Every structure is written in structure tokens, then in C-alpha cells.
Amino acid sequence: MADNQTNNKTGCESERGDLEENIEDKEDKEGEKEVSAASSNPMQRSSSRPQLDVSRAAIQGDFDDRNPTILLPNQSDDISHLALDIGGSLIKLVYFSRHEENPSDNWRKRAIKQRFGVSNVNRRSYPILGGRLHFVKFETGKLNECLDFISSKQLHHGGIDSPSWNAGIRPVENPIIKATGGGAYKYADVFNERLGVSIDKEDEMNCLVAGANFLLKAIRHEAFTHMDGQKDFVQIDHNDLFPYLLVNIGSGVSMIKVDGDGKFERVSGTNVGGGTYWGLGRLLTKCKSFDELLELSQQGDNSKVDMLVGDIYGGMDYSKIGLSASTIASSFGKAISETKELSDYRPEDISLSLLRMISYNIGQISYLNALWYGLKRIFFGGFFIRGHAYTMDTISFAVQFWSKGQAQAMFLRHEGFLGALGAFMSYEKHGLDDLMAHQLVERFPMGAPYVGGKIHGPPLGDLNEKISWMEKFLQKGTEITAPVPMAPPGTTGMGGFDRPSSKGHMLRSDASAALTIGVLHLVPSLEVFPLLADPKTYEPNTIDLSDRTELEYWFTVLSEHTPDLVDKAVASEGGTDDAKRRGDAFARALSAHLARLIEEPAAYGKLGLANLLELREECLREFQFRDAYISIKQRENEASLTVLPDLLMELDSMNEEDRLLTLVEGVLAANIFDWGSRACVDLYHKGTIIEIYRMSRKKMQRPWRVDDFDKFKERMLGCGEKKFQPYKKALLFVDNSGADIILGMLPLARELLRQGTEVVLVANSLPALNDVTAYELPEIVAEAAKHCDILRKSAEAGGLLVDAMVNAQDGLKASSPSVPLMVVENGCGSPCIDFRQVSSELAAAAKDADLIILEGMGRSLHTNFNAKFKCDALKLAMVKNQRLAVKLFNGKLYDCVCRFEPAAQHS
């Protein structure tokens, strides 16, 4: 088999090269036309802004990548991908990095793009670069650390990943970088002297509003409420976003009424803000940093410093005006009546009293401004908050109390980076204002370790650095832990509040969590799946991880599966010492993430099972395990291909009705092969892949747990005199390698092709467990086609065989009597799929599809079991998790699901 494949590839090499060249020429011409058209209506740019030369812009590197970088071959100058917000206390830095290049054979992908009309050039006067957006902060008092960081990564010259840097081209002299905040003026000369850069100063309020508007529109889980220590994410309707009050709490506080993009007015503010807390705290407690002061408040009891209503009324409430004994009558009031020196008061109590005083004050003033302007929605940002649970609760209760529940305080996950992000967006070339939520993917790479609730330093970019700190903590015997858990809150408050507790440690500090915002991956090629019945109400996750018992169960499942996954990952890399070292680091990194999430499930945004499973895959990729199950998949593919001819002969001997039932049974039986299931892993030790498949088929007993087969059969074959036209196009979302795809889904695809239905096999863009990928599928189809004329002719018509692709490009496609069989990637690297973010290829292929088949637990049970589509949908899976079976339909292990939902059912 291997020899045949080698010979086939060699024989087609020159034809493939001609094909790629033809496609590239067409892409170049299309790109030049679009750029030419766009250039006739140039955008206005300030003279300080660098100009882009987008002629002959094209996708660079691997077309299989999820984050395609657009190459500007005629751009002579490096353009800065860095912006700063230099405040009185902190420097906030936003910078862009290009993705890694992973060259591969992408000729099929290019052909598919051309078939579906997917252009590689954005229809705009400048492209959005695919890559990653990073968020880092430094203390302003440690400016040199920030300058060293910029210099080490050459961010002012486009970064060390820029084409010019890699080519050894001398950097541009005196580059221009965007900055906002008072420090943009104060430290402009320092930046010029140290880095040789000029600061292009952007208006601070403009940047704050632009950053906030972008985040609220583009990040799905950006805004949240925080009450009683509970974080709840708020889905913002873009059509109902404005007006709102933006309260930015930095050293001082600005209150901005925002009426739209670029439409705002600073309506109020107060000089009592973060600088007040830090300044007074430093004088009174001798703390050396803002975070240290916050940490100190965790052990404080403000009743030791504040004068309460009960102190005035002998422990009694002032019930006549509705004030409880625990209400703060006067912040720091006890210092008046007591004859104590400063040294007699605990710094912890002073810190908490300060925090409450300032937070309550800000909350009340904010509400009064919102009331004056008739605003119901208030967003709080700025690094004073820092994700600190007690601060957010205090502000929330102030707003709730004074508004009598009519107004709502909301917070932003990227709270401290509004200004820096707005400054970054002022580079018109980035075009971030055009990005939508489906084009942004948030990832959480492992940075410096979580220890005792603190995260030390920015994310580590170098693999050896990541592994080294893992080993360092292993040698010291130090556990990588999450912040301390919350205890139930007690009672006291201001103005009759029963929450939050006067003892600050009852609410866990999230000062470190503010640094755990993810890296934003900018993926312009992602789109919303066009066949979703209602994208606004679509929720992919079936399992609700806000249920604590559910969360703990799935965390246990992942933890128990990790040792086996490490073994497979290390084996996939040849079992070398380096692979073992990386495997150990991966296990510890995943454990650190899980520990962080078990303490605060909302730390990384709204968490669903799909997100949890993808986090595991991201950790694998972070430690350079490209495909942990590659060798297992290859063995299972070979074993399954061996028995495929016999299965096809068996199917062809049946009548149409029996064959359809056998095909669906075959899909369900073959779906048992899932290395992500503990029950199935145990099965592998009891027999070969073929023995397990045959056993599974023999046990197929109807009715299944969910059994809509008869409805599907009626639509496929008709009933009596009632007949239907065959489906025009079917999208088959495939799951696992081996028997699942070869003995299950391919025969079903073959049956649809036999009926005249165009078939698109949709597979993962990146490996996840033993799932088959879009890169692997063409070779599997080519091998299967050797045993079947239907598959061979359709694969030729669909371009999965090289000779046919060359013919198709020569205009000979019409001569083929067969309907095409094609492969596209889904844009995912997870066992699940979120239809709000799919590849542009899949979105294009779906536009005229009238049948969707979702196969496997991840795609049809863990996610999308309740999803509604504009076309007919068939969901097939064998349940390999007892808890999931009970949760969804009170079932049991190895139950089968065959759920058919006609399009009319959703209208």
C-alpha cells in the first residue's frame, strides 16, 4: 500500500505543481483586482500613520492553519504591532504576534477553496493579519522592565516573528508606536532614547471608548456581573448596547456616557480612585505594591476601624430609617474615639476599610450619574478592580442598593486594557473594528506558574521555559495550586447591605486572575455556520458546567484520562527523553489549568464541556505534541481498510431498505471506537478492532434509546406512493479514525452518493484524540476508493484524486457522470464543534446543503444535541459515558442515538 501511494505521488508531482501554479495565478489576479478596486476609494489616514502596500497580498504558508497570515510581499517597511496605555500607576501593553509557520502539502485545500469560491484576499483596502493579540502590564515605576520587554521581543520593529527580522533586514529607523495615557507625554523622550521610537499620542477617552466598544461587540463572554462572589456572564445585544455609562477606575475615575462608536461624553469623575487607595494604603500600611495591599485586605476586618451604626446605638439597628447595626456610619470613624496610635491598628483592617470606602464611593457616584442620564447599564473597567472579587461585590452592592435594584453594575474581563486596545485599534491597518465575535478565539497558554493564588510574569513563549518551571516546582515539591476557595460570606455592609462580609478573606482575591485573560487569536477566515436556524439563541454546549457536581465530575474524567493520554503522546514522539519531559510538563500544565478552573469556573469566560476538552488539546499543542494518537490511528485505518471490501459486498447484496438500516447500525456500532472514553479504552484490551466492531453490530437492538430511524428512512426511501427527491448535498461531520470513518461513515456516504447526493466529509482542522482530520481524510478515501467504483468516481469528481483535480481545472469536470465527494475542514481542533466559529470553506460548502449528519458524542451529544438547523439534521452516536446517558435521556452505557430532525420542524 505504501509503495503504491509513493509511486502515485511521484507520478503526479509535476501535474500538481502546474495545478498549484494555475490556482496561485488566479488568486493573484483576483487579489490585484480587489486591491485595485479598493484603492480607488482610499481611507483617510493621518500623515503619522504608516501606509500599507497590499498589492499581490496572499495567504502565506500553510493553508491548513486556522490562523492564516496574509503576506504583503511588496511592503518594504516593518509596521509596529504594539500599543501602550501609560498610566500613573501601570503601563498596559497590547501587542500582536504572527502565527507559527507549518508548511505542508496543501494543493487539495487550494483546489477546494477555488471550487467553493473562497477568496484568499480580504475584500478591503488593507488586510486583517491572522495571528495573536497579547495583553501584558508593568508598574509605571518600573518603566525599564517594560522597555526591556519591548526590546527583547523587538515589538517596536514588528516583532521577532516579522518577515524583515527573520530575513536579517535592518529595522526601520525611528519607528512610530501608538500610546495613550499621561505617560505617553511624560515618557516620550525616554522611549525615544532607549528604543529609538517616536510616540504617536492618541486621545485617552477616544481609546477607552473604542476599546470598550470593541470588546463588548467582539468578545462573546466579555461582560459579567459579580454578586455574592458569583460571576455571571451577560450576553450583550449589539443592537441594544448604547447608551451606557463607562466608569474607568485608574488612579482617578472617569465616567463616560457612550452613545455609539465614536460618540461619547465625559460627564463626571472623581479624584478618589485607585491612586487614592494605593497612596493612602502605602502611607498607612507600608505595603510595597498595589497587589500586596489587596492581598492584605483579604485578612482584614473593617469593623475594627470603621464606625458602624451599632457602635453609635449600642449594638442596635436604626430601624426607623432602615439601617442595620452593621452599616458603616463612618469609614475610619473609630480612629476618632479611640486613643490608639497607627501602630495599634492591624494593616489588614486598614487595607480593607480603605478598599470598602473607595469602592462604595465609586459605586454610588456612578449610579447617581447613571440616574441623571437615564442609563440602566454601567460598565466598570480599569486596573483598580483587577478581577478582585471583594472590590466587584462592593461596587455591585453600592449600585444595587442606591438604585433599589434598577441599575446593574457590570465588569469587563479585559478591564485594564481598554485604553491600550483602543490605541492598538487606531492603527487603521489592523481593521479590528471589522472583526466579529466568530473571528476571535481566546486561548489560555500556560504562562508562569500559579502558586498560592499568584501568577508570576507574562505568558512564557519558549517551550524550554515552560518545561523548566514545571521541573523547578517538581524538584522543590511545590504543588501548583489555584487561589484559596471562597467561604460562605457573613453579614455587614453599608446602607442596610447584608453582603459582602466585613471580613475580607471570606471572599477570595482574584487579583491574580486579572492576568489570566487569554491570548486573542485573530482568525479572519472563521464564519458563523449559515445553516444555524437562529445563531443568536444557539448554544453549543449540552452539559451545564455551572452545576458544581457536573463540573467536578468532568474534571475527574479529564484528570483520570491524563496519564493514558501522556503515554500516547510520548509514544507518538518515539518515547524519547525529550518527549517524556514534555509529556510531564503537559500533565502539570493541564493540572494547573484544571485547579484554577475548579476554584473559579468562570475564570476563563463562560465554561462549557466543549471549552474544557479544547483546553486539553491546546495544552498538548503548547508542548508540541502535534498528534498524540497518530500511530494508533494509522494502525486502525489499515485494519479497517482490510475488511472494507467484505463489508461493501455484504451491503450490495441487500435490498435498499435493509441496506439503509444496516448502514445506520454500522455507523452506531463503529462509533464505539473512541480513545476519549474510559469504557472504550477498557474494551481495547479485550479484543481487536474488528472483533469489537462485529460484537457491537451484533448487539444492535432496536428500538434505540433515541430512535428516529423510521422517519429518516421515510425521507430517504419514501413511503408507499409518497416519494421524495434525493438530497442535493449532504454534510457529514465525521468523528474517529479507523472503523468509525472507514466502516461506518464512508459506507453511509457511499449510499448517499449512489442516490445522487453530493457529499462533503467535514473533519477537524487539527488533531484531537483519535479524531480523523481533514488532512488525513483524502488518503483514507483514496485507499477506500480502490475497492469501490462509486467512491472512486465521486472522489475523482470531487477532486480527492490528483488526476481528477487536474482534469477538473482543465474544465473537464462536466464530463464526469458522478456526483462529487469532497473533504473540507471544520476550523476546529476539538472533539466538539461550535457552529458559531467554523472555517470559511465549511461555510461556503454549506450554503446549498439540505442534509447535515452529525456523528459522535462530541459533535452530536456533548455539543449540538439541542441545536436547530435550517435543513434536515441526523444526529448519530453511541453513548460511551454513563453520566451523559442519564443526564440527556435517562439512559445507560452503550445506548444508541439516532435523532432525525426535519427542517420544517425548526421553522
Short mmCIF file of N, CA, C and O in Angstrom, two decimals, residues 751-828:
data_model
loop_
_atom_site.label_atom_id
_atom_site.label_comp_id
_atom_site.label_asym_id
_atom_site.label_seq_id
_atom_site.Cartn_x
_atom_site.Cartn_y
_atom_site.Cartn_z
N GLU A 751 -23.69 5.43 0.10
CA GLU A 751 -25.11 5.24 -0.19
C GLU A 751 -25.74 6.55 -0.67
O GLU A 751 -26.56 6.56 -1.60
N LEU A 752 -25.38 7.64 -0.05
CA LEU A 752 -25.90 8.94 -0.48
C LEU A 752 -25.43 9.27 -1.88
O LEU A 752 -26.19 9.79 -2.71
N LEU A 753 -24.15 8.98 -2.15
CA LEU A 753 -23.62 9.21 -3.50
C LEU A 753 -24.37 8.36 -4.52
O LEU A 753 -24.66 8.81 -5.64
N ARG A 754 -24.69 7.12 -4.16
CA ARG A 754 -25.42 6.22 -5.04
C ARG A 754 -26.78 6.81 -5.42
O ARG A 754 -27.28 6.63 -6.53
N GLN A 755 -27.37 7.57 -4.48
CA GLN A 755 -28.67 8.18 -4.74
C GLN A 755 -28.57 9.51 -5.47
O GLN A 755 -29.59 10.15 -5.74
N GLY A 756 -27.37 9.95 -5.75
CA GLY A 756 -27.20 11.21 -6.48
C GLY A 756 -26.98 12.42 -5.60
O GLY A 756 -27.11 13.56 -6.06
N THR A 757 -26.65 12.18 -4.34
CA THR A 757 -26.42 13.29 -3.40
C THR A 757 -24.94 13.64 -3.37
O THR A 757 -24.09 12.77 -3.19
N GLU A 758 -24.65 14.91 -3.55
CA GLU A 758 -23.28 15.39 -3.40
C GLU A 758 -22.92 15.29 -1.91
O GLU A 758 -23.70 15.68 -1.05
N VAL A 759 -21.73 14.77 -1.60
CA VAL A 759 -21.35 14.54 -0.21
C VAL A 759 -20.08 15.32 0.12
O VAL A 759 -19.09 15.27 -0.63
N VAL A 760 -20.13 16.02 1.25
CA VAL A 760 -18.95 16.72 1.77
C VAL A 760 -18.62 16.12 3.13
O VAL A 760 -19.44 16.18 4.06
N LEU A 761 -17.46 15.51 3.25
CA LEU A 761 -16.99 15.00 4.54
C LEU A 761 -16.33 16.15 5.29
O LEU A 761 -15.40 16.77 4.79
N VAL A 762 -16.82 16.41 6.49
CA VAL A 762 -16.33 17.53 7.28
C VAL A 762 -15.55 16.98 8.46
O VAL A 762 -16.10 16.25 9.29
N ALA A 763 -14.27 17.33 8.55
CA ALA A 763 -13.41 16.78 9.60
C ALA A 763 -12.63 17.89 10.28
O ALA A 763 -12.58 19.03 9.82
N ASN A 764 -12.01 17.55 11.39
CA ASN A 764 -11.24 18.50 12.18
C ASN A 764 -10.11 19.13 11.39
O ASN A 764 -9.47 18.48 10.56
N SER A 765 -9.84 20.40 11.68
CA SER A 765 -8.67 21.07 11.11
C SER A 765 -7.40 20.61 11.82
O SER A 765 -6.34 20.50 11.20
N LEU A 766 -7.51 20.37 13.13
CA LEU A 766 -6.36 19.96 13.94
C LEU A 766 -6.69 18.66 14.67
O LEU A 766 -7.85 18.37 14.95
N PRO A 767 -5.67 17.86 15.00
CA PRO A 767 -5.92 16.60 15.70
C PRO A 767 -6.54 16.82 17.08
O PRO A 767 -6.26 17.81 17.76
N ALA A 768 -7.39 15.88 17.48
CA ALA A 768 -7.95 15.85 18.83
C ALA A 768 -8.24 14.38 19.13
O ALA A 768 -9.04 13.75 18.45
N LEU A 769 -7.54 13.84 20.14
CA LEU A 769 -7.66 12.41 20.45
C LEU A 769 -7.45 11.61 19.18
O LEU A 769 -6.53 11.85 18.43
N ASN A 770 -8.35 10.62 18.93
CA ASN A 770 -8.19 9.82 17.71
C ASN A 770 -9.12 10.26 16.60
O ASN A 770 -9.41 9.50 15.67
N ASP A 771 -9.61 11.50 16.66
CA ASP A 771 -10.46 12.01 15.59
C ASP A 771 -9.68 12.10 14.29
O ASP A 771 -8.50 12.47 14.27
N VAL A 772 -10.36 11.80 13.19
CA VAL A 772 -9.73 11.93 11.89
C VAL A 772 -9.69 13.41 11.52
O VAL A 772 -10.57 14.18 11.89
N THR A 773 -8.64 13.82 10.82
CA THR A 773 -8.51 15.22 10.41
C THR A 773 -8.76 15.35 8.91
O THR A 773 -8.67 14.38 8.15
N ALA A 774 -9.05 16.57 8.49
CA ALA A 774 -9.28 16.84 7.08
C ALA A 774 -8.03 16.58 6.26
O ALA A 774 -8.11 16.27 5.06
N TYR A 775 -6.86 16.69 6.90
CA TYR A 775 -5.62 16.43 6.19
C TYR A 775 -5.44 14.93 5.92
O TYR A 775 -4.87 14.52 4.90
N GLU A 776 -5.95 14.09 6.85
CA GLU A 776 -5.79 12.64 6.71
C GLU A 776 -6.85 12.01 5.80
O GLU A 776 -6.61 10.96 5.19
N LEU A 777 -8.01 12.63 5.74
CA LEU A 777 -9.14 12.00 5.05
C LEU A 777 -8.92 11.70 3.56
O LEU A 777 -9.31 10.63 3.09
N PRO A 778 -8.34 12.61 2.78
CA PRO A 778 -8.17 12.31 1.35
C PRO A 778 -7.42 11.00 1.09
O PRO A 778 -7.78 10.23 0.19
N GLU A 779 -6.39 10.73 1.89
CA GLU A 779 -5.63 9.49 1.69
C GLU A 779 -6.48 8.28 2.07
O GLU A 779 -6.43 7.24 1.40
N ILE A 780 -7.29 8.41 3.12
CA ILE A 780 -8.18 7.31 3.52
C ILE A 780 -9.21 7.05 2.41
O ILE A 780 -9.46 5.90 2.03
N VAL A 781 -9.78 8.12 1.87
CA VAL A 781 -10.76 7.97 0.78
C VAL A 781 -10.10 7.34 -0.44
O VAL A 781 -10.68 6.46 -1.10
N ALA A 782 -8.88 7.77 -0.73
CA ALA A 782 -8.18 7.22 -1.90
C ALA A 782 -7.96 5.72 -1.75
O ALA A 782 -8.11 4.95 -2.72
N GLU A 783 -7.60 5.26 -0.55
CA GLU A 783 -7.41 3.83 -0.32
C GLU A 783 -8.74 3.08 -0.41
O GLU A 783 -8.83 2.00 -0.99
N ALA A 784 -9.80 3.67 0.18
CA ALA A 784 -11.11 3.02 0.13
C ALA A 784 -11.62 2.95 -1.31
O ALA A 784 -12.29 1.99 -1.70
N ALA A 785 -11.29 3.96 -2.11
CA ALA A 785 -11.77 4.03 -3.49
C ALA A 785 -11.20 2.90 -4.35
O ALA A 785 -11.76 2.56 -5.40
N LYS A 786 -10.09 2.30 -3.91
CA LYS A 786 -9.52 1.18 -4.66
C LYS A 786 -10.45 -0.03 -4.64
O LYS A 786 -10.33 -0.93 -5.47
N HIS A 787 -11.38 -0.05 -3.68
CA HIS A 787 -12.29 -1.19 -3.54
C HIS A 787 -13.71 -0.86 -4.00
O HIS A 787 -14.61 -1.69 -3.82
N CYS A 788 -13.93 0.32 -4.57
CA CYS A 788 -15.31 0.71 -4.86
C CYS A 788 -15.35 1.74 -5.99
O CYS A 788 -14.78 2.82 -5.86
N ASP A 789 -16.07 1.41 -7.08
CA ASP A 789 -16.18 2.33 -8.21
C ASP A 789 -16.96 3.59 -7.85
O ASP A 789 -16.66 4.68 -8.34
N ILE A 790 -17.97 3.44 -7.00
CA ILE A 790 -18.78 4.60 -6.62
C ILE A 790 -17.88 5.63 -5.92
O ILE A 790 -17.88 6.81 -6.25
N LEU A 791 -17.12 5.17 -4.94
CA LEU A 791 -16.23 6.07 -4.22
C LEU A 791 -15.15 6.64 -5.14
O LEU A 791 -14.80 7.82 -5.05
N ARG A 792 -14.63 5.79 -6.01
CA ARG A 792 -13.55 6.25 -6.89
C ARG A 792 -14.03 7.35 -7.83
O ARG A 792 -13.39 8.40 -7.94
N LYS A 793 -15.18 7.14 -8.48
CA LYS A 793 -15.68 8.14 -9.44
C LYS A 793 -16.07 9.44 -8.74
O LYS A 793 -15.83 10.53 -9.24
N SER A 794 -16.69 9.31 -7.58
CA SER A 794 -17.10 10.51 -6.85
C SER A 794 -15.89 11.25 -6.29
O SER A 794 -15.86 12.48 -6.24
N ALA A 795 -14.88 10.48 -5.85
CA ALA A 795 -13.65 11.12 -5.36
C ALA A 795 -12.95 11.85 -6.50
O ALA A 795 -12.38 12.93 -6.30
N GLU A 796 -12.99 11.27 -7.68
CA GLU A 796 -12.42 11.95 -8.84
C GLU A 796 -13.19 13.23 -9.14
O GLU A 796 -12.61 14.29 -9.37
N ALA A 797 -14.51 13.12 -9.13
CA ALA A 797 -15.34 14.30 -9.44
C ALA A 797 -15.16 15.39 -8.38
O ALA A 797 -15.25 16.58 -8.69
N GLY A 798 -14.89 14.98 -7.15
CA GLY A 798 -14.73 15.95 -6.07
C GLY A 798 -13.32 16.42 -5.85
O GLY A 798 -13.05 17.23 -4.96
N GLY A 799 -12.37 15.87 -6.65
CA GLY A 799 -11.01 16.35 -6.56
C GLY A 799 -10.16 15.71 -5.49
O GLY A 799 -9.12 16.25 -5.12
N LEU A 800 -10.61 14.55 -4.96
CA LEU A 800 -9.82 13.89 -3.93
C LEU A 800 -8.73 13.01 -4.52
O LEU A 800 -7.85 12.54 -3.81
N LEU A 801 -8.80 12.76 -5.82
CA LEU A 801 -7.74 12.03 -6.52
C LEU A 801 -7.05 13.00 -7.45
O LEU A 801 -7.70 13.77 -8.16
N VAL A 802 -5.74 12.99 -7.50
CA VAL A 802 -4.97 14.03 -8.17
C VAL A 802 -5.30 14.16 -9.64
O VAL A 802 -5.51 15.25 -10.15
N ASP A 803 -5.38 13.05 -10.34
CA ASP A 803 -5.65 13.12 -11.78
C ASP A 803 -6.93 13.86 -12.06
O ASP A 803 -7.02 14.68 -12.97
N ALA A 804 -7.95 13.56 -11.25
CA ALA A 804 -9.25 14.19 -11.47
C ALA A 804 -9.19 15.68 -11.20
O ALA A 804 -9.86 16.46 -11.86
N MET A 805 -8.39 16.09 -10.22
CA MET A 805 -8.29 17.50 -9.92
C MET A 805 -7.70 18.26 -11.10
O MET A 805 -8.15 19.34 -11.46
N VAL A 806 -6.70 17.68 -11.73
CA VAL A 806 -6.10 18.34 -12.89
C VAL A 806 -7.14 18.45 -14.00
O VAL A 806 -7.30 19.48 -14.64
N ASN A 807 -7.90 17.36 -14.21
CA ASN A 807 -8.94 17.39 -15.23
C ASN A 807 -9.99 18.44 -14.91
O ASN A 807 -10.45 19.18 -15.78
N ALA A 808 -10.37 18.51 -13.64
CA ALA A 808 -11.41 19.47 -13.23
C ALA A 808 -10.95 20.90 -13.53
O ALA A 808 -11.73 21.73 -13.99
N GLN A 809 -9.69 21.16 -13.29
CA GLN A 809 -9.18 22.51 -13.52
C GLN A 809 -9.09 22.81 -15.02
O GLN A 809 -9.09 23.95 -15.43
N ASP A 810 -9.04 21.77 -15.85
CA ASP A 810 -8.99 21.95 -17.30
C ASP A 810 -10.39 22.06 -17.89
O ASP A 810 -10.57 22.04 -19.10
N GLY A 811 -11.40 22.11 -17.01
CA GLY A 811 -12.77 22.25 -17.49
C GLY A 811 -13.42 20.95 -17.88
O GLY A 811 -14.44 20.94 -18.56
N LEU A 812 -12.86 19.81 -17.48
CA LEU A 812 -13.42 18.51 -17.87
C LEU A 812 -14.33 17.94 -16.81
O LEU A 812 -14.79 16.81 -16.94
N LYS A 813 -14.57 18.70 -15.73
CA LYS A 813 -15.39 18.18 -14.64
C LYS A 813 -16.78 17.79 -15.13
O LYS A 813 -17.37 16.81 -14.68
N ALA A 814 -17.33 18.57 -16.07
CA ALA A 814 -18.70 18.32 -16.52
C ALA A 814 -18.86 16.96 -17.18
O ALA A 814 -19.96 16.41 -17.23
N SER A 815 -17.76 16.39 -17.68
CA SER A 815 -17.86 15.10 -18.36
C SER A 815 -18.03 13.95 -17.38
O SER A 815 -18.35 12.85 -17.78
N SER A 816 -17.81 14.19 -16.09
CA SER A 816 -17.92 13.13 -15.10
C SER A 816 -19.38 12.89 -14.77
O SER A 816 -20.11 13.82 -14.42
N PRO A 817 -19.87 11.65 -14.88
CA PRO A 817 -21.28 11.36 -14.59
C PRO A 817 -21.56 11.26 -13.09
O PRO A 817 -22.71 11.17 -12.68
N SER A 818 -20.55 11.25 -12.26
CA SER A 818 -20.71 11.02 -10.82
C SER A 818 -20.86 12.33 -10.06
O SER A 818 -20.31 13.36 -10.44
N VAL A 819 -21.62 12.26 -8.96
CA VAL A 819 -21.69 13.41 -8.07
C VAL A 819 -20.41 13.45 -7.25
O VAL A 819 -19.82 12.40 -6.95
N PRO A 820 -19.97 14.62 -6.86
CA PRO A 820 -18.67 14.70 -6.19
C PRO A 820 -18.70 14.31 -4.72
O PRO A 820 -19.69 14.50 -4.02
N LEU A 821 -17.58 13.76 -4.27
CA LEU A 821 -17.30 13.52 -2.86
C LEU A 821 -16.12 14.40 -2.50
O LEU A 821 -15.06 14.32 -3.13
N MET A 822 -16.31 15.27 -1.50
CA MET A 822 -15.28 16.24 -1.15
C MET A 822 -14.96 16.17 0.34
O MET A 822 -15.70 15.57 1.12
N VAL A 823 -13.86 16.82 0.71
CA VAL A 823 -13.45 16.92 2.12
C VAL A 823 -13.18 18.39 2.42
O VAL A 823 -12.49 19.07 1.66
N VAL A 824 -13.74 18.88 3.53
CA VAL A 824 -13.41 20.23 4.00
C VAL A 824 -13.10 20.16 5.49
O VAL A 824 -13.54 19.24 6.19
N GLU A 825 -12.35 21.14 5.96
CA GLU A 825 -12.05 21.20 7.39
C GLU A 825 -13.10 22.04 8.09
O GLU A 825 -13.71 22.92 7.49
N ASN A 826 -13.29 21.76 9.39
CA ASN A 826 -14.33 22.47 10.12
C ASN A 826 -13.82 23.70 10.87
O ASN A 826 -14.62 24.46 11.42
N GLY A 827 -12.52 23.90 10.92
CA GLY A 827 -11.97 25.04 11.65
C GLY A 827 -11.73 24.76 13.11
O GLY A 827 -11.37 25.66 13.87
N CYS A 828 -11.90 23.49 13.55
CA CYS A 828 -11.81 23.14 14.97
C CYS A 828 -10.62 22.23 15.25
O CYS A 828 -10.11 21.57 14.36
#
